[in-house]
Amino acid sequence: MQTSHERPALKPRDPGLDFDETVPRHWFGGNALATHIANGVNLLFPAGERFFVRSVHHYLDKLDDPELRAQVKGFFAQEGRHARTHERFFERLEEQGYEIQPFLRVYEKIAYGVLEPAFPPAFRLSVTAAAEHFTAIMAENALRERFLDRAHPALRDLLFWHAAEEIEHRAVAFDVLGKVAPSYALRVAGMALAASTLAAFWIAGTLVLLDQDRRRGDVDLRAELRKLREHPIGQRVFVRGIKSYLRRDFHPLEAEIDGLARQWLEAKGMA
């Protein structure tokens, strides 16, 4: 699908967040499952976003469109800021007693030590484009439904800020893929790997954190697992994302969600 949407200038913003001792262990309305679903995907962000940057950067010299090159450089800056800010939150998780480094080592070894070098650059870019589609859907859900209003203010602002910038740059990797490797089969293959690895690592990270709460006596793990099986993320993120992405005429900018990002950024003085 061709789109005439104006692409916003992409700039990194400093949300000025402080993850201090006021952030509780169960910062999402006191709910352990909701907190660790969010924490589980947060654990994936820094290394994942650096992978996205590497995948797109491989093709930077092949881009002759000045506007797209500017978008790519803005994408790099935003993703780099996201990675560093989420890592600052990791420090708070560790202060709270969560052991996250063993999970991070396994995740990064499998995803970026084994899988990344096993595939050619065009395939890695296709995975990035698909993953960015999923993050845009998560961002839209967060900003439209406002369920993060129940979260601690620092985490609420972290995730809304991240969501707004994900919406802004949601088409960058997809547009680069369309320039350098415009293959529908490649796009679908990248989606298959992106969906399966995102789901697997997200579930694993969530379970690791829930199990640490179980060992502290903070949660009934069986009860939380029953809730997890009923959680709507599968339908609202993965099924929805795959269904739209598989259309041959799909383009990320077809979704009318730019206003959600702009409204939040303007309210925070960061537009």
PDB file of C-alpha atoms in Angstrom:
ATOM      1  CA  MET A   1       0.000   0.000   0.000  1.00  0.00           C
ATOM      2  CA  GLN A   2       1.269   3.420  -0.927  1.00  0.00           C
ATOM      3  CA  THR A   3       0.633   6.030   1.722  1.00  0.00           C
ATOM      4  CA  SER A   4       0.732   9.806   1.634  1.00  0.00           C
ATOM      5  CA  HIS A   5       1.087  10.144   5.389  1.00  0.00           C
ATOM      6  CA  GLU A   6       3.602  12.763   6.406  1.00  0.00           C
ATOM      7  CA  ARG A   7       6.450  11.159   8.308  1.00  0.00           C
ATOM      8  CA  PRO A   8       7.315  13.123  11.451  1.00  0.00           C
ATOM      9  CA  ALA A   9      10.884  14.264  12.046  1.00  0.00           C
ATOM     10  CA  LEU A  10      12.366  11.700  14.399  1.00  0.00           C
ATOM     11  CA  LYS A  11      14.275  12.996  17.370  1.00  0.00           C
ATOM     12  CA  PRO A  12      15.382  11.360  20.620  1.00  0.00           C
ATOM     13  CA  ARG A  13      13.797  12.772  23.755  1.00  0.00           C
ATOM     14  CA  ASP A  14      14.885  12.604  27.365  1.00  0.00           C
ATOM     15  CA  PRO A  15      11.857  11.752  29.522  1.00  0.00           C
ATOM     16  CA  GLY A  16      13.824  12.578  32.680  1.00  0.00           C
ATOM     17  CA  LEU A  17      12.743   9.469  34.567  1.00  0.00           C
ATOM     18  CA  ASP A  18      13.862   8.450  38.038  1.00  0.00           C
ATOM     19  CA  PHE A  19      13.393   4.804  39.029  1.00  0.00           C
ATOM     20  CA  ASP A  20      13.923   5.338  42.733  1.00  0.00           C
ATOM     21  CA  GLU A  21      12.832   3.475  45.858  1.00  0.00           C
ATOM     22  CA  THR A  22       9.253   4.682  45.398  1.00  0.00           C
ATOM     23  CA  VAL A  23       8.857   2.150  42.549  1.00  0.00           C
ATOM     24  CA  PRO A  24       7.405  -0.966  44.248  1.00  0.00           C
ATOM     25  CA  ARG A  25       8.072  -4.548  43.210  1.00  0.00           C
ATOM     26  CA  HIS A  26       4.557  -4.863  41.825  1.00  0.00           C
ATOM     27  CA  TRP A  27       4.381  -1.427  40.242  1.00  0.00           C
ATOM     28  CA  PHE A  28       1.397  -2.145  37.974  1.00  0.00           C
ATOM     29  CA  GLY A  29      -1.479  -1.449  40.383  1.00  0.00           C
ATOM     30  CA  GLY A  30      -0.081  -3.968  42.866  1.00  0.00           C
ATOM     31  CA  ASN A  31      -0.769  -6.803  40.397  1.00  0.00           C
ATOM     32  CA  ALA A  32       2.112  -9.285  40.117  1.00  0.00           C
ATOM     33  CA  LEU A  33       1.062 -10.800  36.778  1.00  0.00           C
ATOM     34  CA  ALA A  34       0.477  -7.451  35.053  1.00  0.00           C
ATOM     35  CA  THR A  35       3.782  -6.154  36.432  1.00  0.00           C
ATOM     36  CA  HIS A  36       5.795  -9.103  35.202  1.00  0.00           C
ATOM     37  CA  ILE A  37       4.147  -9.254  31.790  1.00  0.00           C
ATOM     38  CA  ALA A  38       5.379  -5.687  31.392  1.00  0.00           C
ATOM     39  CA  ASN A  39       8.744  -6.447  33.016  1.00  0.00           C
ATOM     40  CA  GLY A  40       9.128  -9.532  30.823  1.00  0.00           C
ATOM     41  CA  VAL A  41       8.977  -7.557  27.594  1.00  0.00           C
ATOM     42  CA  ASN A  42      11.053  -4.743  29.136  1.00  0.00           C
ATOM     43  CA  LEU A  43      13.873  -7.255  29.597  1.00  0.00           C
ATOM     44  CA  LEU A  44      13.906  -7.833  25.841  1.00  0.00           C
ATOM     45  CA  PHE A  45      14.026  -4.200  24.772  1.00  0.00           C
ATOM     46  CA  PRO A  46      17.657  -3.036  25.134  1.00  0.00           C
ATOM     47  CA  ALA A  47      19.349  -5.905  23.274  1.00  0.00           C
ATOM     48  CA  GLY A  48      16.427  -6.124  20.851  1.00  0.00           C
ATOM     49  CA  GLU A  49      16.581  -2.466  19.931  1.00  0.00           C
ATOM     50  CA  ARG A  50      20.334  -2.636  19.377  1.00  0.00           C
ATOM     51  CA  PHE A  51      19.669  -5.555  17.029  1.00  0.00           C
ATOM     52  CA  PHE A  52      17.107  -3.432  15.168  1.00  0.00           C
ATOM     53  CA  VAL A  53      19.684  -0.671  14.767  1.00  0.00           C
ATOM     54  CA  ARG A  54      22.334  -3.116  13.489  1.00  0.00           C
ATOM     55  CA  SER A  55      19.889  -4.627  11.010  1.00  0.00           C
ATOM     56  CA  VAL A  56      18.903  -1.275   9.515  1.00  0.00           C
ATOM     57  CA  HIS A  57      22.390   0.253   9.700  1.00  0.00           C
ATOM     58  CA  HIS A  58      23.729  -2.524   7.446  1.00  0.00           C
ATOM     59  CA  TYR A  59      21.826  -0.898   4.565  1.00  0.00           C
ATOM     60  CA  LEU A  60      22.380   2.771   5.365  1.00  0.00           C
ATOM     61  CA  ASP A  61      24.921   3.278   2.563  1.00  0.00           C
ATOM     62  CA  LYS A  62      22.485   1.791   0.057  1.00  0.00           C
ATOM     63  CA  LEU A  63      19.770   4.354   0.725  1.00  0.00           C
ATOM     64  CA  ASP A  64      19.742   7.227  -1.762  1.00  0.00           C
ATOM     65  CA  ASP A  65      16.506   8.834  -0.517  1.00  0.00           C
ATOM     66  CA  PRO A  66      17.501  11.782   1.723  1.00  0.00           C
ATOM     67  CA  GLU A  67      14.199  11.720   3.626  1.00  0.00           C
ATOM     68  CA  LEU A  68      14.489   7.997   4.376  1.00  0.00           C
ATOM     69  CA  ARG A  69      18.135   8.382   5.420  1.00  0.00           C
ATOM     70  CA  ALA A  70      17.083  11.139   7.839  1.00  0.00           C
ATOM     71  CA  GLN A  71      14.327   8.897   9.194  1.00  0.00           C
ATOM     72  CA  VAL A  72      16.821   6.070   9.666  1.00  0.00           C
ATOM     73  CA  LYS A  73      19.217   8.266  11.628  1.00  0.00           C
ATOM     74  CA  GLY A  74      16.352   9.477  13.817  1.00  0.00           C
ATOM     75  CA  PHE A  75      15.327   5.850  14.332  1.00  0.00           C
ATOM     76  CA  PHE A  76      18.865   5.027  15.512  1.00  0.00           C
ATOM     77  CA  ALA A  77      18.806   7.890  17.999  1.00  0.00           C
ATOM     78  CA  GLN A  78      15.396   7.014  19.420  1.00  0.00           C
ATOM     79  CA  GLU A  79      16.128   3.311  19.760  1.00  0.00           C
ATOM     80  CA  GLY A  80      19.471   3.998  21.417  1.00  0.00           C
ATOM     81  CA  ARG A  81      17.800   6.215  24.021  1.00  0.00           C
ATOM     82  CA  HIS A  82      15.134   3.560  24.637  1.00  0.00           C
ATOM     83  CA  ALA A  83      17.763   0.883  25.241  1.00  0.00           C
ATOM     84  CA  ARG A  84      19.735   2.977  27.716  1.00  0.00           C
ATOM     85  CA  THR A  85      16.642   4.082  29.659  1.00  0.00           C
ATOM     86  CA  HIS A  86      15.289   0.555  30.021  1.00  0.00           C
ATOM     87  CA  GLU A  87      18.682  -0.572  31.288  1.00  0.00           C
ATOM     88  CA  ARG A  88      18.432   2.071  34.002  1.00  0.00           C
ATOM     89  CA  PHE A  89      15.176   0.429  35.079  1.00  0.00           C
ATOM     90  CA  PHE A  90      17.000  -2.914  35.184  1.00  0.00           C
ATOM     91  CA  GLU A  91      19.092  -1.474  38.009  1.00  0.00           C
ATOM     92  CA  ARG A  92      15.920  -0.885  40.010  1.00  0.00           C
ATOM     93  CA  LEU A  93      14.746  -4.466  39.393  1.00  0.00           C
ATOM     94  CA  GLU A  94      18.048  -5.756  40.743  1.00  0.00           C
ATOM     95  CA  GLU A  95      17.818  -3.467  43.769  1.00  0.00           C
ATOM     96  CA  GLN A  96      14.430  -5.050  44.443  1.00  0.00           C
ATOM     97  CA  GLY A  97      16.092  -8.468  44.538  1.00  0.00           C
ATOM     98  CA  TYR A  98      15.262  -9.795  41.084  1.00  0.00           C
ATOM     99  CA  GLU A  99      18.004 -11.861  39.447  1.00  0.00           C
ATOM    100  CA  ILE A 100      17.749 -10.855  35.804  1.00  0.00           C
ATOM    101  CA  GLN A 101      21.293 -11.316  34.518  1.00  0.00           C
ATOM    102  CA  PRO A 102      21.049 -15.126  34.055  1.00  0.00           C
ATOM    103  CA  PHE A 103      17.936 -14.685  31.908  1.00  0.00           C
ATOM    104  CA  LEU A 104      19.512 -11.845  29.937  1.00  0.00           C
ATOM    105  CA  ARG A 105      22.629 -13.908  29.232  1.00  0.00           C
ATOM    106  CA  VAL A 106      20.587 -16.836  27.875  1.00  0.00           C
ATOM    107  CA  TYR A 107      18.269 -14.602  25.866  1.00  0.00           C
ATOM    108  CA  GLU A 108      21.097 -12.613  24.306  1.00  0.00           C
ATOM    109  CA  LYS A 109      23.174 -15.724  23.594  1.00  0.00           C
ATOM    110  CA  ILE A 110      20.329 -17.470  21.763  1.00  0.00           C
ATOM    111  CA  ALA A 111      18.867 -14.445  19.989  1.00  0.00           C
ATOM    112  CA  TYR A 112      22.000 -12.529  19.068  1.00  0.00           C
ATOM    113  CA  GLY A 113      24.802 -15.033  19.507  1.00  0.00           C
ATOM    114  CA  VAL A 114      23.146 -17.929  17.648  1.00  0.00           C
ATOM    115  CA  LEU A 115      20.143 -16.776  15.625  1.00  0.00           C
ATOM    116  CA  GLU A 116      21.368 -13.386  14.402  1.00  0.00           C
ATOM    117  CA  PRO A 117      24.577 -14.619  12.730  1.00  0.00           C
ATOM    118  CA  ALA A 118      22.736 -17.645  11.318  1.00  0.00           C
ATOM    119  CA  PHE A 119      20.697 -15.490   8.923  1.00  0.00           C
ATOM    120  CA  PRO A 120      21.699 -13.115   6.111  1.00  0.00           C
ATOM    121  CA  PRO A 121      21.295  -9.338   6.478  1.00  0.00           C
ATOM    122  CA  ALA A 122      18.072  -9.110   4.451  1.00  0.00           C
ATOM    123  CA  PHE A 123      16.393 -11.683   6.660  1.00  0.00           C
ATOM    124  CA  ARG A 124      17.521  -9.881   9.814  1.00  0.00           C
ATOM    125  CA  LEU A 125      16.026  -6.685   8.398  1.00  0.00           C
ATOM    126  CA  SER A 126      12.750  -8.481   7.687  1.00  0.00           C
ATOM    127  CA  VAL A 127      12.642  -9.698  11.298  1.00  0.00           C
ATOM    128  CA  THR A 128      13.228  -6.141  12.465  1.00  0.00           C
ATOM    129  CA  ALA A 129      10.407  -4.766  10.290  1.00  0.00           C
ATOM    130  CA  ALA A 130       7.999  -7.367  11.690  1.00  0.00           C
ATOM    131  CA  ALA A 131       9.079  -6.774  15.284  1.00  0.00           C
ATOM    132  CA  GLU A 132       8.569  -3.045  14.825  1.00  0.00           C
ATOM    133  CA  HIS A 133       5.019  -3.812  13.678  1.00  0.00           C
ATOM    134  CA  PHE A 134       4.372  -5.656  16.940  1.00  0.00           C
ATOM    135  CA  THR A 135       5.823  -2.850  19.049  1.00  0.00           C
ATOM    136  CA  ALA A 136       3.615  -0.347  17.217  1.00  0.00           C
ATOM    137  CA  ILE A 137       0.538  -2.431  18.022  1.00  0.00           C
ATOM    138  CA  MET A 138       1.569  -2.633  21.684  1.00  0.00           C
ATOM    139  CA  ALA A 139       2.135   1.119  21.653  1.00  0.00           C
ATOM    140  CA  GLU A 140      -1.279   1.790  20.141  1.00  0.00           C
ATOM    141  CA  ASN A 141      -2.981  -0.451  22.715  1.00  0.00           C
ATOM    142  CA  ALA A 142      -1.222   1.323  25.579  1.00  0.00           C
ATOM    143  CA  LEU A 143      -1.977   4.863  24.425  1.00  0.00           C
ATOM    144  CA  ARG A 144      -5.527   4.182  23.249  1.00  0.00           C
ATOM    145  CA  GLU A 145      -6.762   2.054  26.140  1.00  0.00           C
ATOM    146  CA  ARG A 146      -4.761   3.838  28.890  1.00  0.00           C
ATOM    147  CA  PHE A 147      -4.438   0.711  31.024  1.00  0.00           C
ATOM    148  CA  LEU A 148      -1.007   1.986  32.085  1.00  0.00           C
ATOM    149  CA  ASP A 149      -2.747   4.712  34.075  1.00  0.00           C
ATOM    150  CA  ARG A 150      -2.770   2.145  36.913  1.00  0.00           C
ATOM    151  CA  ALA A 151       1.032   1.918  36.881  1.00  0.00           C
ATOM    152  CA  HIS A 152       3.571   3.761  39.031  1.00  0.00           C
ATOM    153  CA  PRO A 153       4.159   7.207  37.448  1.00  0.00           C
ATOM    154  CA  ALA A 154       7.796   6.507  36.481  1.00  0.00           C
ATOM    155  CA  LEU A 155       6.930   3.250  34.690  1.00  0.00           C
ATOM    156  CA  ARG A 156       3.799   4.745  33.184  1.00  0.00           C
ATOM    157  CA  ASP A 157       5.850   7.564  31.674  1.00  0.00           C
ATOM    158  CA  LEU A 158       8.601   5.178  30.564  1.00  0.00           C
ATOM    159  CA  LEU A 159       6.183   3.016  28.627  1.00  0.00           C
ATOM    160  CA  PHE A 160       4.055   5.864  27.230  1.00  0.00           C
ATOM    161  CA  TRP A 161       7.197   7.716  26.064  1.00  0.00           C
ATOM    162  CA  HIS A 162       8.535   4.551  24.467  1.00  0.00           C
ATOM    163  CA  ALA A 163       5.128   3.878  22.903  1.00  0.00           C
ATOM    164  CA  ALA A 164       4.870   7.365  21.396  1.00  0.00           C
ATOM    165  CA  GLU A 165       8.275   7.108  19.725  1.00  0.00           C
ATOM    166  CA  GLU A 166       7.564   3.573  18.497  1.00  0.00           C
ATOM    167  CA  ILE A 167       4.506   4.928  16.741  1.00  0.00           C
ATOM    168  CA  GLU A 168       6.571   7.754  15.232  1.00  0.00           C
ATOM    169  CA  HIS A 169       9.194   5.448  13.704  1.00  0.00           C
ATOM    170  CA  ARG A 170       7.009   2.401  13.026  1.00  0.00           C
ATOM    171  CA  ALA A 171       7.530   2.516   9.248  1.00  0.00           C
ATOM    172  CA  VAL A 172      11.302   3.038   9.097  1.00  0.00           C
ATOM    173  CA  ALA A 173      12.540  -0.560   9.015  1.00  0.00           C
ATOM    174  CA  PHE A 174       9.635  -1.572   6.773  1.00  0.00           C
ATOM    175  CA  ASP A 175      10.458   1.193   4.280  1.00  0.00           C
ATOM    176  CA  VAL A 176      14.143   0.234   4.234  1.00  0.00           C
ATOM    177  CA  LEU A 177      13.143  -3.384   3.615  1.00  0.00           C
ATOM    178  CA  GLY A 178      10.934  -2.233   0.743  1.00  0.00           C
ATOM    179  CA  LYS A 179      13.878  -0.397  -0.816  1.00  0.00           C
ATOM    180  CA  VAL A 180      16.563  -3.061  -0.492  1.00  0.00           C
ATOM    181  CA  ALA A 181      14.687  -6.400  -0.454  1.00  0.00           C
ATOM    182  CA  PRO A 182      11.045  -5.987  -1.569  1.00  0.00           C
ATOM    183  CA  SER A 183      10.078  -9.647  -1.330  1.00  0.00           C
ATOM    184  CA  TYR A 184       6.728 -10.696   0.113  1.00  0.00           C
ATOM    185  CA  ALA A 185       8.087 -14.151   0.927  1.00  0.00           C
ATOM    186  CA  LEU A 186      10.979 -12.586   2.823  1.00  0.00           C
ATOM    187  CA  ARG A 187       8.578 -10.328   4.719  1.00  0.00           C
ATOM    188  CA  VAL A 188       6.446 -13.309   5.766  1.00  0.00           C
ATOM    189  CA  ALA A 189       9.471 -15.366   6.796  1.00  0.00           C
ATOM    190  CA  GLY A 190      10.719 -12.508   8.945  1.00  0.00           C
ATOM    191  CA  MET A 191       7.307 -12.256  10.579  1.00  0.00           C
ATOM    192  CA  ALA A 192       7.347 -15.966  11.399  1.00  0.00           C
ATOM    193  CA  LEU A 193      10.651 -15.715  13.254  1.00  0.00           C
ATOM    194  CA  ALA A 194       9.823 -12.387  14.892  1.00  0.00           C
ATOM    195  CA  ALA A 195       6.489 -13.634  16.230  1.00  0.00           C
ATOM    196  CA  SER A 196       7.814 -16.933  17.536  1.00  0.00           C
ATOM    197  CA  THR A 197      10.920 -15.545  19.218  1.00  0.00           C
ATOM    198  CA  LEU A 198       9.160 -12.511  20.704  1.00  0.00           C
ATOM    199  CA  ALA A 199       6.430 -14.702  22.168  1.00  0.00           C
ATOM    200  CA  ALA A 200       8.864 -17.311  23.501  1.00  0.00           C
ATOM    201  CA  PHE A 201      11.293 -14.873  25.142  1.00  0.00           C
ATOM    202  CA  TRP A 202       8.476 -12.685  26.484  1.00  0.00           C
ATOM    203  CA  ILE A 203       6.791 -15.664  28.157  1.00  0.00           C
ATOM    204  CA  ALA A 204      10.136 -16.901  29.470  1.00  0.00           C
ATOM    205  CA  GLY A 205      11.022 -13.536  31.008  1.00  0.00           C
ATOM    206  CA  THR A 206       7.601 -13.252  32.625  1.00  0.00           C
ATOM    207  CA  LEU A 207       7.839 -16.749  34.112  1.00  0.00           C
ATOM    208  CA  VAL A 208      11.364 -16.170  35.443  1.00  0.00           C
ATOM    209  CA  LEU A 209      10.185 -13.124  37.381  1.00  0.00           C
ATOM    210  CA  LEU A 210       6.967 -14.753  38.603  1.00  0.00           C
ATOM    211  CA  ASP A 211       8.958 -17.749  39.837  1.00  0.00           C
ATOM    212  CA  GLN A 212      11.248 -15.474  41.823  1.00  0.00           C
ATOM    213  CA  ASP A 213       8.153 -13.973  43.477  1.00  0.00           C
ATOM    214  CA  ARG A 214       6.917 -17.510  44.181  1.00  0.00           C
ATOM    215  CA  ARG A 215      10.154 -18.363  45.953  1.00  0.00           C
ATOM    216  CA  ARG A 216       9.747 -15.255  48.093  1.00  0.00           C
ATOM    217  CA  GLY A 217       6.187 -16.289  48.929  1.00  0.00           C
ATOM    218  CA  ASP A 218       4.733 -13.246  47.145  1.00  0.00           C
ATOM    219  CA  VAL A 219       2.513 -15.065  44.628  1.00  0.00           C
ATOM    220  CA  ASP A 220       0.678 -18.316  44.021  1.00  0.00           C
ATOM    221  CA  LEU A 221       2.397 -19.350  40.796  1.00  0.00           C
ATOM    222  CA  ARG A 222      -0.323 -21.781  39.725  1.00  0.00           C
ATOM    223  CA  ALA A 223      -2.964 -19.096  40.071  1.00  0.00           C
ATOM    224  CA  GLU A 224      -0.839 -16.627  38.101  1.00  0.00           C
ATOM    225  CA  LEU A 225      -0.242 -19.182  35.343  1.00  0.00           C
ATOM    226  CA  ARG A 226      -3.987 -19.737  35.004  1.00  0.00           C
ATOM    227  CA  LYS A 227      -4.408 -15.989  34.576  1.00  0.00           C
ATOM    228  CA  LEU A 228      -1.539 -15.897  32.075  1.00  0.00           C
ATOM    229  CA  ARG A 229      -3.236 -18.492  29.855  1.00  0.00           C
ATOM    230  CA  GLU A 230      -6.318 -16.285  29.774  1.00  0.00           C
ATOM    231  CA  HIS A 231      -4.454 -13.046  29.084  1.00  0.00           C
ATOM    232  CA  PRO A 232      -5.538 -11.300  25.842  1.00  0.00           C
ATOM    233  CA  ILE A 233      -2.026 -10.437  24.591  1.00  0.00           C
ATOM    234  CA  GLY A 234      -2.051 -13.344  22.147  1.00  0.00           C
ATOM    235  CA  GLN A 235      -5.171 -12.069  20.433  1.00  0.00           C
ATOM    236  CA  ARG A 236      -4.604  -8.330  20.790  1.00  0.00           C
ATOM    237  CA  VAL A 237      -0.941  -8.263  19.742  1.00  0.00           C
ATOM    238  CA  PHE A 238       0.084 -11.416  17.905  1.00  0.00           C
ATOM    239  CA  VAL A 239      -3.069 -12.518  16.073  1.00  0.00           C
ATOM    240  CA  ARG A 240      -3.951  -8.960  15.133  1.00  0.00           C
ATOM    241  CA  GLY A 241      -0.384  -8.171  14.104  1.00  0.00           C
ATOM    242  CA  ILE A 242       0.108 -11.252  11.964  1.00  0.00           C
ATOM    243  CA  LYS A 243      -3.275 -10.887  10.249  1.00  0.00           C
ATOM    244  CA  SER A 244      -2.620  -7.326   9.125  1.00  0.00           C
ATOM    245  CA  TYR A 245       1.035  -7.876   8.216  1.00  0.00           C
ATOM    246  CA  LEU A 246       0.230 -10.783   5.896  1.00  0.00           C
ATOM    247  CA  ARG A 247      -1.772  -8.588   3.553  1.00  0.00           C
ATOM    248  CA  ARG A 248       0.306  -7.960   0.445  1.00  0.00           C
ATOM    249  CA  ASP A 249      -0.653  -4.269   0.417  1.00  0.00           C
ATOM    250  CA  PHE A 250       0.103  -3.704   4.105  1.00  0.00           C
ATOM    251  CA  HIS A 251       2.023  -0.605   5.163  1.00  0.00           C
ATOM    252  CA  PRO A 252       2.641   0.472   8.803  1.00  0.00           C
ATOM    253  CA  LEU A 253       1.411   4.009   8.166  1.00  0.00           C
ATOM    254  CA  GLU A 254      -2.063   2.836   7.171  1.00  0.00           C
ATOM    255  CA  ALA A 255      -2.966   2.767  10.876  1.00  0.00           C
ATOM    256  CA  GLU A 256      -4.347   6.165  11.931  1.00  0.00           C
ATOM    257  CA  ILE A 257      -2.473   6.310  15.236  1.00  0.00           C
ATOM    258  CA  ASP A 258      -0.104   9.254  14.875  1.00  0.00           C
ATOM    259  CA  GLY A 259      -2.470  11.444  16.873  1.00  0.00           C
ATOM    260  CA  LEU A 260      -2.152   9.142  19.894  1.00  0.00           C
ATOM    261  CA  ALA A 261       1.599   9.698  20.011  1.00  0.00           C
ATOM    262  CA  ARG A 262       1.377  13.409  19.300  1.00  0.00           C
ATOM    263  CA  GLN A 263      -1.256  13.983  21.980  1.00  0.00           C
ATOM    264  CA  TRP A 264       0.847  12.331  24.693  1.00  0.00           C
ATOM    265  CA  LEU A 265       4.061  14.057  23.626  1.00  0.00           C
ATOM    266  CA  GLU A 266       2.382  17.454  23.531  1.00  0.00           C
ATOM    267  CA  ALA A 267       0.893  16.900  26.990  1.00  0.00           C
ATOM    268  CA  LYS A 268       4.409  16.211  28.303  1.00  0.00           C
ATOM    269  CA  GLY A 269       5.989  19.126  26.438  1.00  0.00           C
ATOM    270  CA  MET A 270       8.044  16.772  24.246  1.00  0.00           C
ATOM    271  CA  ALA A 271       6.371  17.167  20.849  1.00  0.00           C
TER     272      ALA A 271
END
